Every structure is written in structure tokens, then in C-alpha cells.
Coordinates of C-alpha atoms and ligand atoms in Angstrom, one line a residue:
X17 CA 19.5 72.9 42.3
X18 CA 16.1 72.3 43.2
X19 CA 13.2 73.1 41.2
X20 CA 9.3 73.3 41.8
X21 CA 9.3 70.1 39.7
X22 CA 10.9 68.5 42.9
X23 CA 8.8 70.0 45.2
X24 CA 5.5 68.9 43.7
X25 CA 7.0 65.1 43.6
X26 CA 8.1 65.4 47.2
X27 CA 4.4 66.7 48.1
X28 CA 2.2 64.7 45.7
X29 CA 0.5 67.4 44.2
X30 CA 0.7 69.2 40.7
X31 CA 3.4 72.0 39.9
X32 CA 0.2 74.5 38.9
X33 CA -0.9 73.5 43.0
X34 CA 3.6 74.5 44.3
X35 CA 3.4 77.4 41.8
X36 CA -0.2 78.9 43.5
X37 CA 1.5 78.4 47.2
X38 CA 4.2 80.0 46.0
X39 CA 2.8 82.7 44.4
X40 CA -0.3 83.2 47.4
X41 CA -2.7 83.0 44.4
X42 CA -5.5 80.6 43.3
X43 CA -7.6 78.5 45.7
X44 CA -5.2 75.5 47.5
X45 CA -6.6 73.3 50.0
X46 CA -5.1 73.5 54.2
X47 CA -3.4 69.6 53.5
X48 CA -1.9 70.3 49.9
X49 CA -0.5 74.1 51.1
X50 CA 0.9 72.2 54.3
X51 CA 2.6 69.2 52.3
X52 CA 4.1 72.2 50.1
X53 CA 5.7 74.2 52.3
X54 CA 6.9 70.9 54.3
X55 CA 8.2 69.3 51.1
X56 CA 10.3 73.0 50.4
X57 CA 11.3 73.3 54.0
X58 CA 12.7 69.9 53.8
X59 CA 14.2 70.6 50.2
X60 CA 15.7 73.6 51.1
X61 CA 13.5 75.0 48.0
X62 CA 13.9 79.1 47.4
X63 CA 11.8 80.4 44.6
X64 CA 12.7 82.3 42.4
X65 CA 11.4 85.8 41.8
X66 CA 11.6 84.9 37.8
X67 CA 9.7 82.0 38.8
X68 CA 7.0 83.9 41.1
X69 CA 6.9 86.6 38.2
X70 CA 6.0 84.2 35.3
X71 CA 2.3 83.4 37.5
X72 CA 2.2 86.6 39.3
X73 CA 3.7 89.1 36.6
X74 CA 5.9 91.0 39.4
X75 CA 8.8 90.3 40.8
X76 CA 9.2 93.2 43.2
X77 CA 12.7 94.1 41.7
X78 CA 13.4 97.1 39.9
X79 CA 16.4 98.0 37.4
X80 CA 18.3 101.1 38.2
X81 CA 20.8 101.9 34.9
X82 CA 23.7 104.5 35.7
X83 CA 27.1 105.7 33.3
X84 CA 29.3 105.4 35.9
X85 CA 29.4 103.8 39.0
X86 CA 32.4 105.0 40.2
X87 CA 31.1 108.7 40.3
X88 CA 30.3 109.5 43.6
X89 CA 26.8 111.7 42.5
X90 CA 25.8 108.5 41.0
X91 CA 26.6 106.3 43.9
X92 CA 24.5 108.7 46.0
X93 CA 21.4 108.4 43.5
X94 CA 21.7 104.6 43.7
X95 CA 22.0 104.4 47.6
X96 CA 18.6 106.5 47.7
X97 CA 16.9 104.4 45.4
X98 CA 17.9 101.5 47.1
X99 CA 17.4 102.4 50.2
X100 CA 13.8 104.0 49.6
X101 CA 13.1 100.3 47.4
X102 CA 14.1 97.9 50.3
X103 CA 12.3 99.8 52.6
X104 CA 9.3 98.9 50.1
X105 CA 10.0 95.0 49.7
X106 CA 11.9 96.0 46.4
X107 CA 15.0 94.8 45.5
X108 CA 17.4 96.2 42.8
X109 CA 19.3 95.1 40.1
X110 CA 22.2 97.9 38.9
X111 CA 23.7 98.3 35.7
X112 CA 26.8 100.2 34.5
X113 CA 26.8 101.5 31.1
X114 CA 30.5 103.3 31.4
X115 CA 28.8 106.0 29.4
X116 CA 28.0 103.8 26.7
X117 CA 25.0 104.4 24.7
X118 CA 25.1 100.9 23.4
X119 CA 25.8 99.6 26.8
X120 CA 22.7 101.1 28.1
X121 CA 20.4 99.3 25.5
X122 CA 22.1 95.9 25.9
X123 CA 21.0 96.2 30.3
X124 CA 17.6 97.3 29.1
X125 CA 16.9 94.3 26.8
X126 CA 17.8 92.2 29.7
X127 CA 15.8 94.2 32.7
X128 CA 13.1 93.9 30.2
X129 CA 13.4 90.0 29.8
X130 CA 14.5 89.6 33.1
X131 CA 11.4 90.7 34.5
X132 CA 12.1 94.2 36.2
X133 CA 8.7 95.7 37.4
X134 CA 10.6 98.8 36.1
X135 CA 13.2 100.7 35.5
X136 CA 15.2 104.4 36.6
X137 CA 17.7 105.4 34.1
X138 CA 20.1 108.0 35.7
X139 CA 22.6 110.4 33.5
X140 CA 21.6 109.1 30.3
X141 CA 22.9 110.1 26.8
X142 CA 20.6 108.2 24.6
X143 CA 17.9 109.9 23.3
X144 CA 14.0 109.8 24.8
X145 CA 13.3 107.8 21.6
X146 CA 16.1 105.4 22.0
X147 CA 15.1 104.9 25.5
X148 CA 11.0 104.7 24.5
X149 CA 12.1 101.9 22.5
X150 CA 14.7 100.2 24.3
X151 CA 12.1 99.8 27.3
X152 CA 8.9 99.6 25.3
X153 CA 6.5 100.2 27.6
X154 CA 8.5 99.1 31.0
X155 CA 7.2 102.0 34.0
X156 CA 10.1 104.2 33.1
X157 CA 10.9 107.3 35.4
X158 CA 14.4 109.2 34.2
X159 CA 16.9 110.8 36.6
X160 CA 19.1 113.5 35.3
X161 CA 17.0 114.9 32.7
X162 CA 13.4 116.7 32.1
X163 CA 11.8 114.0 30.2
X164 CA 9.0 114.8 28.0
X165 CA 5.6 115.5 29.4
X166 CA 4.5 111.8 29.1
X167 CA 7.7 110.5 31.5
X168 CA 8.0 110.6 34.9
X169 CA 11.4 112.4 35.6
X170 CA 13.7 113.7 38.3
X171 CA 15.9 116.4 37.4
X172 CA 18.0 119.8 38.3
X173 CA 17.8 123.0 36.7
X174 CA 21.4 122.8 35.3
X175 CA 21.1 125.9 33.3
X176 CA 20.2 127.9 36.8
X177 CA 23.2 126.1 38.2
X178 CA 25.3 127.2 35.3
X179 CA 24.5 130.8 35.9
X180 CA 25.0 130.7 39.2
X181 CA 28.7 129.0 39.0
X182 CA 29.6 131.4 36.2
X183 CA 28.6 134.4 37.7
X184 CA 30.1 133.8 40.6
X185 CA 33.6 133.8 39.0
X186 CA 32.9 137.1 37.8
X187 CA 32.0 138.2 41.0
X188 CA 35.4 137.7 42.7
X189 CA 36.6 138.9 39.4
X190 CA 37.6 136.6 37.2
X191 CA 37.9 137.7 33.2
X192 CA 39.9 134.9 31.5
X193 CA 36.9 132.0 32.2
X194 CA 37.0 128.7 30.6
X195 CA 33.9 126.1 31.4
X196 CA 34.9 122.3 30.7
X197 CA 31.3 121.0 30.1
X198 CA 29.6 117.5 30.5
X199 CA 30.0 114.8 27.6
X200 CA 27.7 115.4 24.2
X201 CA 24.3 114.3 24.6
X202 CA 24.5 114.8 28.4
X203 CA 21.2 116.7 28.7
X204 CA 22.8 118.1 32.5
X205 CA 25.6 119.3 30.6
X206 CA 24.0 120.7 27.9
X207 CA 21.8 122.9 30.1
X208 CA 25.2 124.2 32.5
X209 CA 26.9 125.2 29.4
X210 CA 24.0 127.1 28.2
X211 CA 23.8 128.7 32.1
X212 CA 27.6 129.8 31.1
X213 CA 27.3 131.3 27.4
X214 CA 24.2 132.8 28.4
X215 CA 26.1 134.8 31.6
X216 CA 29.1 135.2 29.7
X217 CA 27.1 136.8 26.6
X218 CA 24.9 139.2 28.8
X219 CA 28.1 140.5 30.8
X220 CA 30.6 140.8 28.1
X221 CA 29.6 144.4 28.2
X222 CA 29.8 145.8 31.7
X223 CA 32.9 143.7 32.2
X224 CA 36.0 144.9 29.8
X225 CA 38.3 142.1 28.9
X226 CA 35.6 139.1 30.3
X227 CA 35.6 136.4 28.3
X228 CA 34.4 132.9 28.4
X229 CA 35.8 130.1 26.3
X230 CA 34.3 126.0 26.2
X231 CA 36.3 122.9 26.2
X232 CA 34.5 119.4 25.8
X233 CA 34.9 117.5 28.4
X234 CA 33.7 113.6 30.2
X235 CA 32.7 114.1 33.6
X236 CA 35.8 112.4 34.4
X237 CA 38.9 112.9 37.2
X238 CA 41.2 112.3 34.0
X239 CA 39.7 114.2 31.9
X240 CA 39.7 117.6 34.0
X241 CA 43.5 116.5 34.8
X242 CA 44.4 116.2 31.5
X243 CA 42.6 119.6 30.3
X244 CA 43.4 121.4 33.3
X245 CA 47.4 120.9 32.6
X246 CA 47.1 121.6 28.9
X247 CA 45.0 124.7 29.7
X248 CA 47.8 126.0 32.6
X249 CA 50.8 125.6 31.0
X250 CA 49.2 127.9 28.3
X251 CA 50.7 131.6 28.3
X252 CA 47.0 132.7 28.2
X253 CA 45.7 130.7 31.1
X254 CA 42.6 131.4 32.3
X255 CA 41.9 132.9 36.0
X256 CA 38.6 131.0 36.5
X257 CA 37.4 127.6 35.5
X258 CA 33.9 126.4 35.6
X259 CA 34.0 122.2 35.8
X260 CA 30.7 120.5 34.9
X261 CA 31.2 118.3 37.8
X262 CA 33.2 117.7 40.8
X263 CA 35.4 115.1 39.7
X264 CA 37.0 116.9 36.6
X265 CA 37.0 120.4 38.9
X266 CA 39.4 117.6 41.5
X267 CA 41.6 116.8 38.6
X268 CA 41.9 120.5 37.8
X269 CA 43.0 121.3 41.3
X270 CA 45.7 118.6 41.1
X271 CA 46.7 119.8 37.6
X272 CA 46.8 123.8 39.1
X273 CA 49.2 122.1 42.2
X274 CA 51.6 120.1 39.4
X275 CA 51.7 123.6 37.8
X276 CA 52.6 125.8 40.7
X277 CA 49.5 128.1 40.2
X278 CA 48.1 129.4 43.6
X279 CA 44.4 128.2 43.8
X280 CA 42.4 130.8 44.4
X281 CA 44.2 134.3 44.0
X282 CA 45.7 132.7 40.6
X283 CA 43.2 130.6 39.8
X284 CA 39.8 130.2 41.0
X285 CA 37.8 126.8 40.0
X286 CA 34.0 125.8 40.8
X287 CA 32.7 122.6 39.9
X288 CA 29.3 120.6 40.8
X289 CA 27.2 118.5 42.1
X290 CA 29.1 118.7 46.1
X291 CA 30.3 115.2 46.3
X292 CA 31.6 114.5 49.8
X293 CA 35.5 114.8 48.3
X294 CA 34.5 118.2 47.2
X295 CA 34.4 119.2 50.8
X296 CA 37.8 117.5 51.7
X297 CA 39.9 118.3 48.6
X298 CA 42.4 121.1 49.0
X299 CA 41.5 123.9 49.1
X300 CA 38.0 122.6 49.2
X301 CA 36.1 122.7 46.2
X302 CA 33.4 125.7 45.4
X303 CA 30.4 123.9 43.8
X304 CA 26.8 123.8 43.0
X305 CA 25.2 121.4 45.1
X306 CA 23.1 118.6 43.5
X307 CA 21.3 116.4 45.9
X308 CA 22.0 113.0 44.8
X309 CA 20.6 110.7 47.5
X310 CA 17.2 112.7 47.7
X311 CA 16.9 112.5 43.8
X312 CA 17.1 108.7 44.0
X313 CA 14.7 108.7 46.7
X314 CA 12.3 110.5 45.0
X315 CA 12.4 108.9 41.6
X316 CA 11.9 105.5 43.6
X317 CA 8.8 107.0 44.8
X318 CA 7.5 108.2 41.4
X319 CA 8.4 104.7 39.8
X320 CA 6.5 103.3 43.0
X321 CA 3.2 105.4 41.9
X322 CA 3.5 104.2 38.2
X323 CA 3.1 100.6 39.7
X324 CA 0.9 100.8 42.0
X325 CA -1.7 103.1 39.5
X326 CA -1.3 100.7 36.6
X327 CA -1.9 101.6 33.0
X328 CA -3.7 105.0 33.0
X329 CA -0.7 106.5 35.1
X330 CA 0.0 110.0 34.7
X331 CA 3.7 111.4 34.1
X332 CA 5.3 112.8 37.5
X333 CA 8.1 116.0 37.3
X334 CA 9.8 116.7 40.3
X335 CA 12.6 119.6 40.0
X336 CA 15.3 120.2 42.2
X337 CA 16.7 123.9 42.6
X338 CA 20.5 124.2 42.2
X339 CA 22.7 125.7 45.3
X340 CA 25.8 127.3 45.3
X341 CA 28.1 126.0 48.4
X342 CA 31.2 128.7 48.8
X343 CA 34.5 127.0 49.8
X344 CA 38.0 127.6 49.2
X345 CA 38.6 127.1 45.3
X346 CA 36.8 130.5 45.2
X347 CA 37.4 132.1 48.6
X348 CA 39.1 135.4 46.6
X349 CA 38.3 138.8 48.8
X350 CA 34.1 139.3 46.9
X351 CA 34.5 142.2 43.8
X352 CA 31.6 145.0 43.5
X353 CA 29.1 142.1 41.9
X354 CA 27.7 142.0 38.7
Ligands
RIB13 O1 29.1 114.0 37.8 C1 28.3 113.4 36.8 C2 27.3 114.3 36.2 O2 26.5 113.5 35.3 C3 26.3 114.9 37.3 O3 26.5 116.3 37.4 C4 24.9 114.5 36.8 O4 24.2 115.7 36.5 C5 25.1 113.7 35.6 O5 24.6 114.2 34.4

């Protein structure tokens, strides 16, 4: 491979004289700058952004960390951040941490050595401090989560969305309600279960025989499948189900289909975050809508303004509002509402 060693010979100038042309920095003279970029042309010489980032301290790339990249919500954050970076010269490196808390700290030691301008850590489960120290000082802006007032963080109100998903169910008149929340330390799913006790507890009066029972779950298609067969063949089933997400609300659907059990008028099942196969499952999925793509967008943006205003950058919050989107896991005739 070529290497700015090369270059420099070819030319007859110094590395320090390649690495300024390179880099557009420092004073070169018209003759030395044309033997340079002669001598790469003719070497077929690409430098490398490491290379431009040692002299120049940026390399214009960014690292985007995610749990799981074959959840859809997660695919949709990455295409807006990318999308929003290459439209700003940026490119970006993703990393996978398959929910791994370990995982994730491994791919920030080597953003941070590799030079990433910064970093957007989407559906973390690490803690702030973990993450404070895994990045150490790397512009930071978290997706998923309300950081702390000195981050810069994209996030949903997930204990709004709760609410609204659970009181819905009681709505069309569900009593026997089960909510299959996010993973532990999933800030998002700590905030929807909260959105479904806190319902649950407040309507346990006016409602005889409501009542609301929680089941860990991962966030994943398996996982719903799996609880949503144990949970149906029970004589006690429940008539509505609350899924933290789309995907384990999907597996419940199949589950409710390998069991016989009419969705809705037997069961009725709401997940979240409206995934595109929440729209084309059957019946289609009742959700709370969680805009993805716009929330990778816009913590692009906010990781764009920590660069550009250097050190004495102030933290940006940008909240999205939670939506519910009625379709046919819920389309019951409406009961008197709560
Ligand atoms: O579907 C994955 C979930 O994990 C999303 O709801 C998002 O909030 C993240 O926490």
C-alpha cells in the first residue's frame, strides 16, 4: 500500500511538506504542492482520514453505537443520522453492541482511539457514568434517553406513551392486562412501564376486576413469541397486552394465531415504536409511534453543534411527544372511556 513516505520520495520534498498538502494546513510553496499532488496522482495515493486526523485533529467521521441492528426503530435512527452526516461531509462508523453492556464499552475504546470527532449512543443500558467514562470527554449526544443536564440527548416521553397504550386497552375494555416491558436498565422501558403501573394503579377503582400484571421482557421478536405462548395457553389469559416494542407485540400476534385466540375481540395487543411491519402485520399492529429517522436526524444535528462550538458547548434536549396510531390489534367496538 502506499504511504505518504512514498509520496514525499516520489516528489522530493519532506513528509511534514505531503502531510500539510494533505491536510490544506501550513504554508507550502505553488512547485512543492504541484509535485505532491502529481507524485499521489501518479501513486494512486488516498490518505487516510486517521492520517489527516493525526495533523488536523478531525477526521470528519463520527461513531453511531446501537444494541441491535436488526431492529427496525434502530435502523431508522441510523439511516437519519447518516443521511443528515453525509449530507455534512461526515461519514459514519456503526457499531453493534447486541445489547451488551460490555460490547458497548469495547466500540467506544476503539471510536475513541480511532479518532471519531464524536460519538451518538442510541438505546443504551449502561449507565451515564459508565458512558462519561467510557468516552471521556468524546462530543457525546445520547439517543433514547434524557441524559443529564450536562449531555446533549434525543429522547421520547416513554412514560406518556405508556399511559397512553395502557389506557387505551381499558378503553375498548380490557381488564385482564399484562405489559411485557423493555430489558433492565433500558431507560425507554423503564419509563413505559412506569406509564402502565401508574394507569393501572389510578383506575383500579372505577374499573372492577382491572388489573395489570408485568413480565420482563428483551425488545425481541423471540422473546414476545415465547411469552406470548406461555401467557395464552394459561387458563387466566389476559385480554389485553401492552408490548414495549413492536417486535415482541409481532411475536405476540403469531403466538395469539398458533393459539387460536381471535385478535382483537379475544385479545387485543398494542406495542411501539410503528415500525413499517407494524402497519403490514395481521391484523395490523396498534402502536405508539416513535419517530426514528427524525430522532437520528436531530441528534446528528446536536452532535454537529457540539463540534462546531468547541469546548464551552452547552448541553442540547430535544424531546419527542409520543403518538398513538389505532389499527387492527385494537380495533374492538370503543367502551364509555375512562
Ligand atoms: O424497539 C427497541 C426499543 O429500544 C425502542 O422502543 C427504543 O425506545 C429502544 O429503547
Amino acid at each position: 500500500m502506499t504511504t505518504i513516505k512514498d509520496v514525499a520520495q516520489r516528489a522530493g520534498v519532506s513528509v511534514t511538506t505531503v502531510s500539510r498538502v494533505i491536510n490544506d494546513s501550513g504554508y507550502v510553496g505553488e512547485t512543492a504542492r504541484e509535485r505532491v499532488t502529481k507524485a499521489m496522482e501518479e501513486l494512486n495515493f488516498q490518505p487516510s482520514r486517521l492520517a489527516r486526523g493525526l495533523v488536523s485533529g478531525k477526521t470528519s467521521t463520527i461513531g453511531l453505537l446501537i444494541p441491535d441492528v436488526a431492529n427496525p426503530f434502530f435502523a431508522d435512527v441510523a439511516r437519519g443520522i447518516e443521511d443528515a452526516a453525509i449530507a455534512k461531509g461526515y461519514t459514519t462508523i456503526l457499531c453493534n453492541s447486541d445489547w451488551k453492556r460490555e460490547r458497548e464499552v469495547m466500540y467506544l475504546d476503539i471510536l475513541r482511539s480511532r479518532w471519531a470527532d464524536g460519538v451518538i449512543i442510541a438505546g443504551s443500558r449502561s449507565g451515564e457514568e459508565v458512558i462519561d467514562q467510557a468516552t471521556a470527554g468524546l462530543p457525546l449526544v445520547l439517543v433514547d434517553r434524557r441524559g443529564s443536564a450536562k449531555r446533549s440527548s434525543v429522547w421520547m416521553d416513554n412514560e406518556r406513551g405508556g399511559r397512553l397504550a395502557t389506557s387505551h386497552l381499558i378503553n375498548i375494555g380490557c381488564r385482564r392486562i399484562v405489559h411485557i416491558s423493555g430489558p433492565e436498565g433500558s431507560p425507554s422501558a423503564y419509563g413505559r412501564k412506569l406509564g402502565f403501573e401508574g394507569v393501572i394503579s389510578e383506575n383500579r377503582a372505577r374499573y372492577e376486576g382491572l388489573r395489570g400484571e408485568l413480565i420482563q421482557g428483551d425488545f425481541r421478536y423471540e422473546g414476545g413469541h415465547e411469552i406470548g405462548l406461555s401467557l395464552l395457553r394459561s387458563k387466566d389469559r389476559p385480554d389485553g397486552i401492552f408490548a414495549a416494542n413492536d417486535l415482541m407485540a409481532v411475536g405476540i400476534l403469531q403466538a395469539a394465531r398458533f393459539c387460536g385466540i381471535e385478535v382483537p375481540d379475544e385479545l387485543a395487543i398494542v406495542g411501539y415504536d410503528n415500525i413499517a411491519l407494524s402497519e403490514y402485520s395481521f391484523p395490523s399492529l396498534t402502536t405508539i409511534a416513535q419517530p426514528g429517522y427524525a430522532m437520528g436526524r436531530s441528534a446528528f444535528q446536536l452532535l454537529l453543534n457540539q463540534l462546531g462550538s468547541g469546548r464551552n458547548h452547552h448541553s442540547e434536549q430535544q424531546e419527542f411527544e409520543p403518538k398513538l396510531i389505532l389499527r387492527g390489534s385494537t380495533a374492538r367496538k370503543q367502551q364509555a372511556g375512562t
